[in-house]
């Protein structure tokens, strides 16, 4: 006799609350032997593979739509001698965009799970897709339909790099990574003729605020502590103490060199 399958996931959700405004994710080994990542959303759960295309599908027998289009480009170039005449139409761009959204969901999960290397990997992947679309989209409007998401992507990559460095207490390098991210964002707006959007960029504002917060809260380096001690010694005219501090600073700088 036919037995109906139970598709109800209420039991799964009952022990895992959705938290508005927060990313709630987890990872675990799947029954197929591949690691999975789950994202809790208001109406249920999104499940993705940790490696490769998040939904595990192979469009047109390729690892991704991006790989399929790269293969199309390769064949076109072999046949025509160059890439002249190769274009991505609206359907191709739409499929690439939908695929990028899958990777977006996954790197958001990885950030919450503090797998910053995986965040960078998926961000880099999407950036390559956006560059590909910018080069071959049939129209500028089609290209911008994907390029408009580059600022958010650059911000997430910068957040991942900076946070990973902060976890290792490398505060100066973290500040450097954030400054590089800000430069990348400004370059993106300028190169795409969108200078008007730069001033209202939420990504730029967010990174600048984060950079300022790190600079204010980070522990002082040994050389900075000595510099403050030197300034204080000079302020109170304790020149013997100032000479001692200068000597300590020279030794420290020599050892670091």
PDB file of C-alpha atoms in Angstrom:
ATOM      1  CA  UNK A   1       0.000   0.000   0.000  1.00  0.00           C
ATOM      2  CA  UNK A   2       1.291   3.495  -0.873  1.00  0.00           C
ATOM      3  CA  UNK A   3       2.716   5.327   2.137  1.00  0.00           C
ATOM      4  CA  UNK A   4       2.835   9.124   1.998  1.00  0.00           C
ATOM      5  CA  UNK A   5       6.208  10.694   2.765  1.00  0.00           C
ATOM      6  CA  UNK A   6       6.394  13.186   5.576  1.00  0.00           C
ATOM      7  CA  UNK A   7       7.677  16.463   4.135  1.00  0.00           C
ATOM      8  CA  UNK A   8       6.852  18.516   7.239  1.00  0.00           C
ATOM      9  CA  UNK A   9      10.009  20.254   8.586  1.00  0.00           C
ATOM     10  CA  UNK A  10       8.302  21.728  11.646  1.00  0.00           C
ATOM     11  CA  UNK A  11      10.266  19.466  13.998  1.00  0.00           C
ATOM     12  CA  UNK A  12      13.536  20.576  12.408  1.00  0.00           C
ATOM     13  CA  UNK A  13      12.650  24.247  12.851  1.00  0.00           C
ATOM     14  CA  UNK A  14      11.179  23.989  16.338  1.00  0.00           C
ATOM     15  CA  UNK A  15      14.607  23.631  17.944  1.00  0.00           C
ATOM     16  CA  UNK A  16      16.306  26.280  15.832  1.00  0.00           C
ATOM     17  CA  UNK A  17      14.820  29.743  16.224  1.00  0.00           C
ATOM     18  CA  UNK A  18      14.882  32.413  13.538  1.00  0.00           C
ATOM     19  CA  UNK A  19      16.381  35.666  14.836  1.00  0.00           C
ATOM     20  CA  UNK A  20      15.319  38.787  12.901  1.00  0.00           C
ATOM     21  CA  UNK A  21      18.276  40.917  11.886  1.00  0.00           C
ATOM     22  CA  UNK A  22      20.799  38.175  12.628  1.00  0.00           C
ATOM     23  CA  UNK A  23      22.490  35.564  10.453  1.00  0.00           C
ATOM     24  CA  UNK A  24      21.877  32.153  12.001  1.00  0.00           C
ATOM     25  CA  UNK A  25      23.904  29.426  10.307  1.00  0.00           C
ATOM     26  CA  UNK A  26      25.415  26.029  10.985  1.00  0.00           C
ATOM     27  CA  UNK A  27      27.505  23.427   9.140  1.00  0.00           C
ATOM     28  CA  UNK A  28      27.485  19.656   9.351  1.00  0.00           C
ATOM     29  CA  UNK A  29      28.355  16.524   7.316  1.00  0.00           C
ATOM     30  CA  UNK A  30      25.589  15.551   4.888  1.00  0.00           C
ATOM     31  CA  UNK A  31      24.307  12.059   4.204  1.00  0.00           C
ATOM     32  CA  UNK A  32      26.051  12.183   0.824  1.00  0.00           C
ATOM     33  CA  UNK A  33      29.411  12.675   2.543  1.00  0.00           C
ATOM     34  CA  UNK A  34      29.640  16.352   1.581  1.00  0.00           C
ATOM     35  CA  UNK A  35      29.708  19.099   4.163  1.00  0.00           C
ATOM     36  CA  UNK A  36      26.558  21.237   4.246  1.00  0.00           C
ATOM     37  CA  UNK A  37      25.796  24.745   5.426  1.00  0.00           C
ATOM     38  CA  UNK A  38      22.326  25.754   6.568  1.00  0.00           C
ATOM     39  CA  UNK A  39      20.936  29.264   6.902  1.00  0.00           C
ATOM     40  CA  UNK A  40      17.860  29.828   9.071  1.00  0.00           C
ATOM     41  CA  UNK A  41      15.375  32.176   7.404  1.00  0.00           C
ATOM     42  CA  UNK A  42      11.951  33.317   8.584  1.00  0.00           C
ATOM     43  CA  UNK A  43      10.004  30.637   6.676  1.00  0.00           C
ATOM     44  CA  UNK A  44      12.440  27.752   6.942  1.00  0.00           C
ATOM     45  CA  UNK A  45      15.984  26.763   6.083  1.00  0.00           C
ATOM     46  CA  UNK A  46      18.321  27.203   3.119  1.00  0.00           C
ATOM     47  CA  UNK A  47      20.779  24.352   2.694  1.00  0.00           C
ATOM     48  CA  UNK A  48      23.953  24.567   0.625  1.00  0.00           C
ATOM     49  CA  UNK A  49      27.056  22.511  -0.108  1.00  0.00           C
ATOM     50  CA  UNK A  50      30.223  23.941   1.453  1.00  0.00           C
ATOM     51  CA  UNK A  51      32.223  23.346  -1.720  1.00  0.00           C
ATOM     52  CA  UNK A  52      31.466  24.049  -5.369  1.00  0.00           C
ATOM     53  CA  UNK A  53      28.142  25.392  -6.544  1.00  0.00           C
ATOM     54  CA  UNK A  54      26.008  25.780  -3.400  1.00  0.00           C
ATOM     55  CA  UNK A  55      22.984  23.845  -4.711  1.00  0.00           C
ATOM     56  CA  UNK A  56      25.177  21.003  -5.979  1.00  0.00           C
ATOM     57  CA  UNK A  57      23.788  21.136  -9.517  1.00  0.00           C
ATOM     58  CA  UNK A  58      25.835  20.909 -12.725  1.00  0.00           C
ATOM     59  CA  UNK A  59      24.267  23.187 -15.344  1.00  0.00           C
ATOM     60  CA  UNK A  60      24.944  21.955 -18.877  1.00  0.00           C
ATOM     61  CA  UNK A  61      27.293  19.300 -17.375  1.00  0.00           C
ATOM     62  CA  UNK A  62      29.587  22.019 -15.969  1.00  0.00           C
ATOM     63  CA  UNK A  63      30.452  22.933 -12.393  1.00  0.00           C
ATOM     64  CA  UNK A  64      28.618  26.253 -12.778  1.00  0.00           C
ATOM     65  CA  UNK A  65      27.008  28.571 -15.315  1.00  0.00           C
ATOM     66  CA  UNK A  66      30.189  30.596 -15.153  1.00  0.00           C
ATOM     67  CA  UNK A  67      32.260  27.574 -16.185  1.00  0.00           C
ATOM     68  CA  UNK A  68      29.812  26.859 -18.992  1.00  0.00           C
ATOM     69  CA  UNK A  69      30.142  30.413 -20.320  1.00  0.00           C
ATOM     70  CA  UNK A  70      33.924  30.270 -20.034  1.00  0.00           C
ATOM     71  CA  UNK A  71      33.852  27.107 -22.144  1.00  0.00           C
ATOM     72  CA  UNK A  72      31.652  28.900 -24.701  1.00  0.00           C
ATOM     73  CA  UNK A  73      34.194  31.705 -24.817  1.00  0.00           C
ATOM     74  CA  UNK A  74      37.058  29.251 -25.285  1.00  0.00           C
ATOM     75  CA  UNK A  75      35.336  27.530 -28.205  1.00  0.00           C
ATOM     76  CA  UNK A  76      34.389  30.868 -29.769  1.00  0.00           C
ATOM     77  CA  UNK A  77      37.979  32.100 -29.515  1.00  0.00           C
ATOM     78  CA  UNK A  78      39.333  28.888 -31.043  1.00  0.00           C
ATOM     79  CA  UNK A  79      36.893  29.162 -33.931  1.00  0.00           C
ATOM     80  CA  UNK A  80      37.073  32.916 -34.574  1.00  0.00           C
ATOM     81  CA  UNK A  81      40.674  33.541 -33.601  1.00  0.00           C
ATOM     82  CA  UNK A  82      39.735  36.037 -30.886  1.00  0.00           C
ATOM     83  CA  UNK A  83      36.840  36.956 -28.584  1.00  0.00           C
ATOM     84  CA  UNK A  84      35.334  39.477 -31.008  1.00  0.00           C
ATOM     85  CA  UNK A  85      31.602  38.847 -31.296  1.00  0.00           C
ATOM     86  CA  UNK A  86      31.246  36.858 -28.071  1.00  0.00           C
ATOM     87  CA  UNK A  87      28.436  38.293 -25.946  1.00  0.00           C
ATOM     88  CA  UNK A  88      26.393  37.443 -22.887  1.00  0.00           C
ATOM     89  CA  UNK A  89      22.712  38.114 -23.545  1.00  0.00           C
ATOM     90  CA  UNK A  90      20.073  38.921 -20.931  1.00  0.00           C
ATOM     91  CA  UNK A  91      19.292  35.247 -20.253  1.00  0.00           C
ATOM     92  CA  UNK A  92      22.964  34.392 -19.717  1.00  0.00           C
ATOM     93  CA  UNK A  93      23.459  37.383 -17.405  1.00  0.00           C
ATOM     94  CA  UNK A  94      20.326  36.477 -15.456  1.00  0.00           C
ATOM     95  CA  UNK A  95      21.546  32.912 -14.876  1.00  0.00           C
ATOM     96  CA  UNK A  96      24.951  34.154 -13.780  1.00  0.00           C
ATOM     97  CA  UNK A  97      23.323  36.620 -11.402  1.00  0.00           C
ATOM     98  CA  UNK A  98      21.090  33.975  -9.829  1.00  0.00           C
ATOM     99  CA  UNK A  99      24.112  31.740  -9.371  1.00  0.00           C
ATOM    100  CA  UNK A 100      26.041  34.573  -7.714  1.00  0.00           C
ATOM    101  CA  UNK A 101      23.173  35.021  -5.254  1.00  0.00           C
ATOM    102  CA  UNK A 102      23.688  31.423  -4.113  1.00  0.00           C
ATOM    103  CA  UNK A 103      27.342  32.151  -3.367  1.00  0.00           C
ATOM    104  CA  UNK A 104      26.288  35.372  -1.633  1.00  0.00           C
ATOM    105  CA  UNK A 105      24.065  33.430   0.776  1.00  0.00           C
ATOM    106  CA  UNK A 106      26.904  31.038   1.459  1.00  0.00           C
ATOM    107  CA  UNK A 107      29.635  33.567   2.165  1.00  0.00           C
ATOM    108  CA  UNK A 108      27.256  35.383   4.529  1.00  0.00           C
ATOM    109  CA  UNK A 109      26.924  32.076   6.405  1.00  0.00           C
ATOM    110  CA  UNK A 110      30.671  31.501   6.373  1.00  0.00           C
ATOM    111  CA  UNK A 111      31.242  34.958   7.866  1.00  0.00           C
ATOM    112  CA  UNK A 112      28.896  34.175  10.745  1.00  0.00           C
ATOM    113  CA  UNK A 113      30.672  30.823  11.188  1.00  0.00           C
ATOM    114  CA  UNK A 114      34.011  32.692  11.221  1.00  0.00           C
ATOM    115  CA  UNK A 115      35.417  30.770   8.260  1.00  0.00           C
ATOM    116  CA  UNK A 116      37.005  33.861   6.780  1.00  0.00           C
ATOM    117  CA  UNK A 117      39.075  31.972   4.199  1.00  0.00           C
ATOM    118  CA  UNK A 118      35.850  30.537   2.745  1.00  0.00           C
ATOM    119  CA  UNK A 119      34.303  34.034   2.696  1.00  0.00           C
ATOM    120  CA  UNK A 120      37.244  35.292   0.658  1.00  0.00           C
ATOM    121  CA  UNK A 121      37.064  32.297  -1.674  1.00  0.00           C
ATOM    122  CA  UNK A 122      33.394  32.849  -2.514  1.00  0.00           C
ATOM    123  CA  UNK A 123      33.812  36.630  -2.775  1.00  0.00           C
ATOM    124  CA  UNK A 124      36.717  36.194  -5.179  1.00  0.00           C
ATOM    125  CA  UNK A 125      34.642  33.782  -7.231  1.00  0.00           C
ATOM    126  CA  UNK A 126      31.785  36.250  -7.618  1.00  0.00           C
ATOM    127  CA  UNK A 127      34.195  39.075  -8.442  1.00  0.00           C
ATOM    128  CA  UNK A 128      35.577  37.016 -11.332  1.00  0.00           C
ATOM    129  CA  UNK A 129      32.024  36.517 -12.602  1.00  0.00           C
ATOM    130  CA  UNK A 130      31.288  40.244 -12.397  1.00  0.00           C
ATOM    131  CA  UNK A 131      34.501  41.065 -14.295  1.00  0.00           C
ATOM    132  CA  UNK A 132      33.528  38.513 -16.948  1.00  0.00           C
ATOM    133  CA  UNK A 133      30.075  40.060 -17.319  1.00  0.00           C
ATOM    134  CA  UNK A 134      31.532  43.573 -17.459  1.00  0.00           C
ATOM    135  CA  UNK A 135      33.706  42.447 -20.365  1.00  0.00           C
ATOM    136  CA  UNK A 136      31.120  40.571 -22.427  1.00  0.00           C
ATOM    137  CA  UNK A 137      27.592  41.695 -21.488  1.00  0.00           C
ATOM    138  CA  UNK A 138      25.493  42.622 -24.499  1.00  0.00           C
ATOM    139  CA  UNK A 139      24.740  46.091 -23.092  1.00  0.00           C
ATOM    140  CA  UNK A 140      26.062  48.382 -20.391  1.00  0.00           C
ATOM    141  CA  UNK A 141      22.741  48.095 -18.552  1.00  0.00           C
ATOM    142  CA  UNK A 142      23.098  44.310 -18.416  1.00  0.00           C
ATOM    143  CA  UNK A 143      26.639  44.673 -17.115  1.00  0.00           C
ATOM    144  CA  UNK A 144      25.536  47.103 -14.394  1.00  0.00           C
ATOM    145  CA  UNK A 145      22.764  44.718 -13.310  1.00  0.00           C
ATOM    146  CA  UNK A 146      25.582  42.633 -11.791  1.00  0.00           C
ATOM    147  CA  UNK A 147      28.274  45.248 -11.231  1.00  0.00           C
ATOM    148  CA  UNK A 148      25.998  47.158  -8.865  1.00  0.00           C
ATOM    149  CA  UNK A 149      26.638  44.417  -6.303  1.00  0.00           C
ATOM    150  CA  UNK A 150      30.434  44.798  -6.406  1.00  0.00           C
ATOM    151  CA  UNK A 151      30.587  47.340  -3.509  1.00  0.00           C
ATOM    152  CA  UNK A 152      28.775  44.946  -1.165  1.00  0.00           C
ATOM    153  CA  UNK A 153      31.108  42.172  -2.258  1.00  0.00           C
ATOM    154  CA  UNK A 154      34.246  44.241  -1.726  1.00  0.00           C
ATOM    155  CA  UNK A 155      33.007  45.257   1.709  1.00  0.00           C
ATOM    156  CA  UNK A 156      32.406  41.625   2.736  1.00  0.00           C
ATOM    157  CA  UNK A 157      35.822  40.553   1.511  1.00  0.00           C
ATOM    158  CA  UNK A 158      37.408  43.417   3.442  1.00  0.00           C
ATOM    159  CA  UNK A 159      35.399  42.519   6.548  1.00  0.00           C
ATOM    160  CA  UNK A 160      36.605  38.926   6.308  1.00  0.00           C
ATOM    161  CA  UNK A 161      40.245  39.925   5.867  1.00  0.00           C
ATOM    162  CA  UNK A 162      40.139  42.521   8.626  1.00  0.00           C
ATOM    163  CA  UNK A 163      38.327  40.338  11.136  1.00  0.00           C
ATOM    164  CA  UNK A 164      40.698  37.415  10.540  1.00  0.00           C
ATOM    165  CA  UNK A 165      43.660  39.703  11.277  1.00  0.00           C
ATOM    166  CA  UNK A 166      42.000  41.123  14.390  1.00  0.00           C
ATOM    167  CA  UNK A 167      41.418  37.588  15.689  1.00  0.00           C
ATOM    168  CA  UNK A 168      45.188  37.127  15.413  1.00  0.00           C
ATOM    169  CA  UNK A 169      45.749  40.474  17.173  1.00  0.00           C
ATOM    170  CA  UNK A 170      47.361  41.975  14.057  1.00  0.00           C
ATOM    171  CA  UNK A 171      45.639  45.323  14.413  1.00  0.00           C
ATOM    172  CA  UNK A 172      47.966  47.366  12.197  1.00  0.00           C
ATOM    173  CA  UNK A 173      47.607  44.869   9.358  1.00  0.00           C
ATOM    174  CA  UNK A 174      43.837  44.866   9.868  1.00  0.00           C
ATOM    175  CA  UNK A 175      43.789  48.654   9.472  1.00  0.00           C
ATOM    176  CA  UNK A 176      45.885  48.273   6.339  1.00  0.00           C
ATOM    177  CA  UNK A 177      43.454  45.711   4.906  1.00  0.00           C
ATOM    178  CA  UNK A 178      40.510  48.036   5.544  1.00  0.00           C
ATOM    179  CA  UNK A 179      42.320  50.962   3.912  1.00  0.00           C
ATOM    180  CA  UNK A 180      42.986  48.759   0.856  1.00  0.00           C
ATOM    181  CA  UNK A 181      39.299  47.827   0.771  1.00  0.00           C
ATOM    182  CA  UNK A 182      38.323  51.494   0.828  1.00  0.00           C
ATOM    183  CA  UNK A 183      40.704  52.203  -2.050  1.00  0.00           C
ATOM    184  CA  UNK A 184      39.188  49.333  -4.041  1.00  0.00           C
ATOM    185  CA  UNK A 185      35.697  50.713  -3.491  1.00  0.00           C
ATOM    186  CA  UNK A 186      36.653  54.227  -4.535  1.00  0.00           C
ATOM    187  CA  UNK A 187      38.465  52.874  -7.614  1.00  0.00           C
ATOM    188  CA  UNK A 188      35.384  50.852  -8.570  1.00  0.00           C
ATOM    189  CA  UNK A 189      33.111  53.906  -8.484  1.00  0.00           C
ATOM    190  CA  UNK A 190      35.581  56.039 -10.436  1.00  0.00           C
ATOM    191  CA  UNK A 191      36.299  53.430 -13.127  1.00  0.00           C
ATOM    192  CA  UNK A 192      32.584  52.889 -13.693  1.00  0.00           C
ATOM    193  CA  UNK A 193      31.773  56.585 -13.878  1.00  0.00           C
ATOM    194  CA  UNK A 194      29.729  56.443 -10.661  1.00  0.00           C
ATOM    195  CA  UNK A 195      31.537  59.102  -8.651  1.00  0.00           C
ATOM    196  CA  UNK A 196      28.127  60.486  -7.706  1.00  0.00           C
ATOM    197  CA  UNK A 197      27.393  57.314  -5.741  1.00  0.00           C
ATOM    198  CA  UNK A 198      30.631  57.382  -3.778  1.00  0.00           C
ATOM    199  CA  UNK A 199      29.521  59.972  -1.244  1.00  0.00           C
ATOM    200  CA  UNK A 200      26.396  58.006  -0.357  1.00  0.00           C
ATOM    201  CA  UNK A 201      28.024  54.574  -0.363  1.00  0.00           C
ATOM    202  CA  UNK A 202      26.916  52.631   2.703  1.00  0.00           C
ATOM    203  CA  UNK A 203      29.854  50.259   2.200  1.00  0.00           C
ATOM    204  CA  UNK A 204      32.409  53.083   2.333  1.00  0.00           C
ATOM    205  CA  UNK A 205      30.736  54.644   5.370  1.00  0.00           C
ATOM    206  CA  UNK A 206      30.625  51.298   7.151  1.00  0.00           C
ATOM    207  CA  UNK A 207      34.296  50.513   6.551  1.00  0.00           C
ATOM    208  CA  UNK A 208      35.410  54.010   7.568  1.00  0.00           C
ATOM    209  CA  UNK A 209      33.476  53.750  10.830  1.00  0.00           C
ATOM    210  CA  UNK A 210      34.945  50.292  11.470  1.00  0.00           C
ATOM    211  CA  UNK A 211      38.483  51.536  10.767  1.00  0.00           C
ATOM    212  CA  UNK A 212      38.058  54.392  13.211  1.00  0.00           C
ATOM    213  CA  UNK A 213      36.704  52.021  15.853  1.00  0.00           C
ATOM    214  CA  UNK A 214      39.691  49.690  15.500  1.00  0.00           C
ATOM    215  CA  UNK A 215      42.160  52.560  15.714  1.00  0.00           C
ATOM    216  CA  UNK A 216      40.511  53.844  18.883  1.00  0.00           C
ATOM    217  CA  UNK A 217      40.210  50.488  20.642  1.00  0.00           C
ATOM    218  CA  UNK A 218      43.264  48.541  19.518  1.00  0.00           C
ATOM    219  CA  UNK A 219      45.994  47.953  22.135  1.00  0.00           C
ATOM    220  CA  UNK A 220      49.051  50.171  21.825  1.00  0.00           C
ATOM    221  CA  UNK A 221      52.174  48.643  20.329  1.00  0.00           C
ATOM    222  CA  UNK A 222      55.351  48.637  22.421  1.00  0.00           C
ATOM    223  CA  UNK A 223      56.795  51.476  20.353  1.00  0.00           C
ATOM    224  CA  UNK A 224      53.605  53.523  20.846  1.00  0.00           C
ATOM    225  CA  UNK A 225      53.765  52.949  24.603  1.00  0.00           C
ATOM    226  CA  UNK A 226      57.357  54.136  24.639  1.00  0.00           C
ATOM    227  CA  UNK A 227      56.461  57.175  22.530  1.00  0.00           C
ATOM    228  CA  UNK A 228      53.790  58.144  25.036  1.00  0.00           C
ATOM    229  CA  UNK A 229      56.262  57.658  27.891  1.00  0.00           C
ATOM    230  CA  UNK A 230      58.755  59.848  26.048  1.00  0.00           C
ATOM    231  CA  UNK A 231      56.176  62.572  25.464  1.00  0.00           C
ATOM    232  CA  UNK A 232      55.259  62.532  29.137  1.00  0.00           C
ATOM    233  CA  UNK A 233      58.899  62.661  30.269  1.00  0.00           C
ATOM    234  CA  UNK A 234      59.512  65.670  28.031  1.00  0.00           C
ATOM    235  CA  UNK A 235      56.308  67.340  29.247  1.00  0.00           C
ATOM    236  CA  UNK A 236      57.439  67.156  32.895  1.00  0.00           C
ATOM    237  CA  UNK A 237      61.046  67.973  31.899  1.00  0.00           C
ATOM    238  CA  UNK A 238      62.401  64.653  33.179  1.00  0.00           C
ATOM    239  CA  UNK A 239      65.213  64.532  30.637  1.00  0.00           C
ATOM    240  CA  UNK A 240      67.026  61.637  32.278  1.00  0.00           C
ATOM    241  CA  UNK A 241      63.875  59.539  31.895  1.00  0.00           C
ATOM    242  CA  UNK A 242      63.457  60.788  28.336  1.00  0.00           C
ATOM    243  CA  UNK A 243      66.986  59.639  27.465  1.00  0.00           C
ATOM    244  CA  UNK A 244      66.253  56.188  28.917  1.00  0.00           C
ATOM    245  CA  UNK A 245      63.050  55.885  26.893  1.00  0.00           C
ATOM    246  CA  UNK A 246      64.807  56.995  23.701  1.00  0.00           C
ATOM    247  CA  UNK A 247      67.416  54.292  24.275  1.00  0.00           C
ATOM    248  CA  UNK A 248      64.673  51.675  24.739  1.00  0.00           C
ATOM    249  CA  UNK A 249      62.991  52.845  21.539  1.00  0.00           C
ATOM    250  CA  UNK A 250      66.230  52.568  19.556  1.00  0.00           C
ATOM    251  CA  UNK A 251      66.828  49.039  20.818  1.00  0.00           C
ATOM    252  CA  UNK A 252      63.280  47.994  20.034  1.00  0.00           C
ATOM    253  CA  UNK A 253      63.389  49.476  16.539  1.00  0.00           C
ATOM    254  CA  UNK A 254      66.744  47.772  15.898  1.00  0.00           C
ATOM    255  CA  UNK A 255      65.401  44.396  17.031  1.00  0.00           C
ATOM    256  CA  UNK A 256      62.316  44.780  14.835  1.00  0.00           C
ATOM    257  CA  UNK A 257      64.502  45.662  11.850  1.00  0.00           C
TER     258      UNK A 257
END
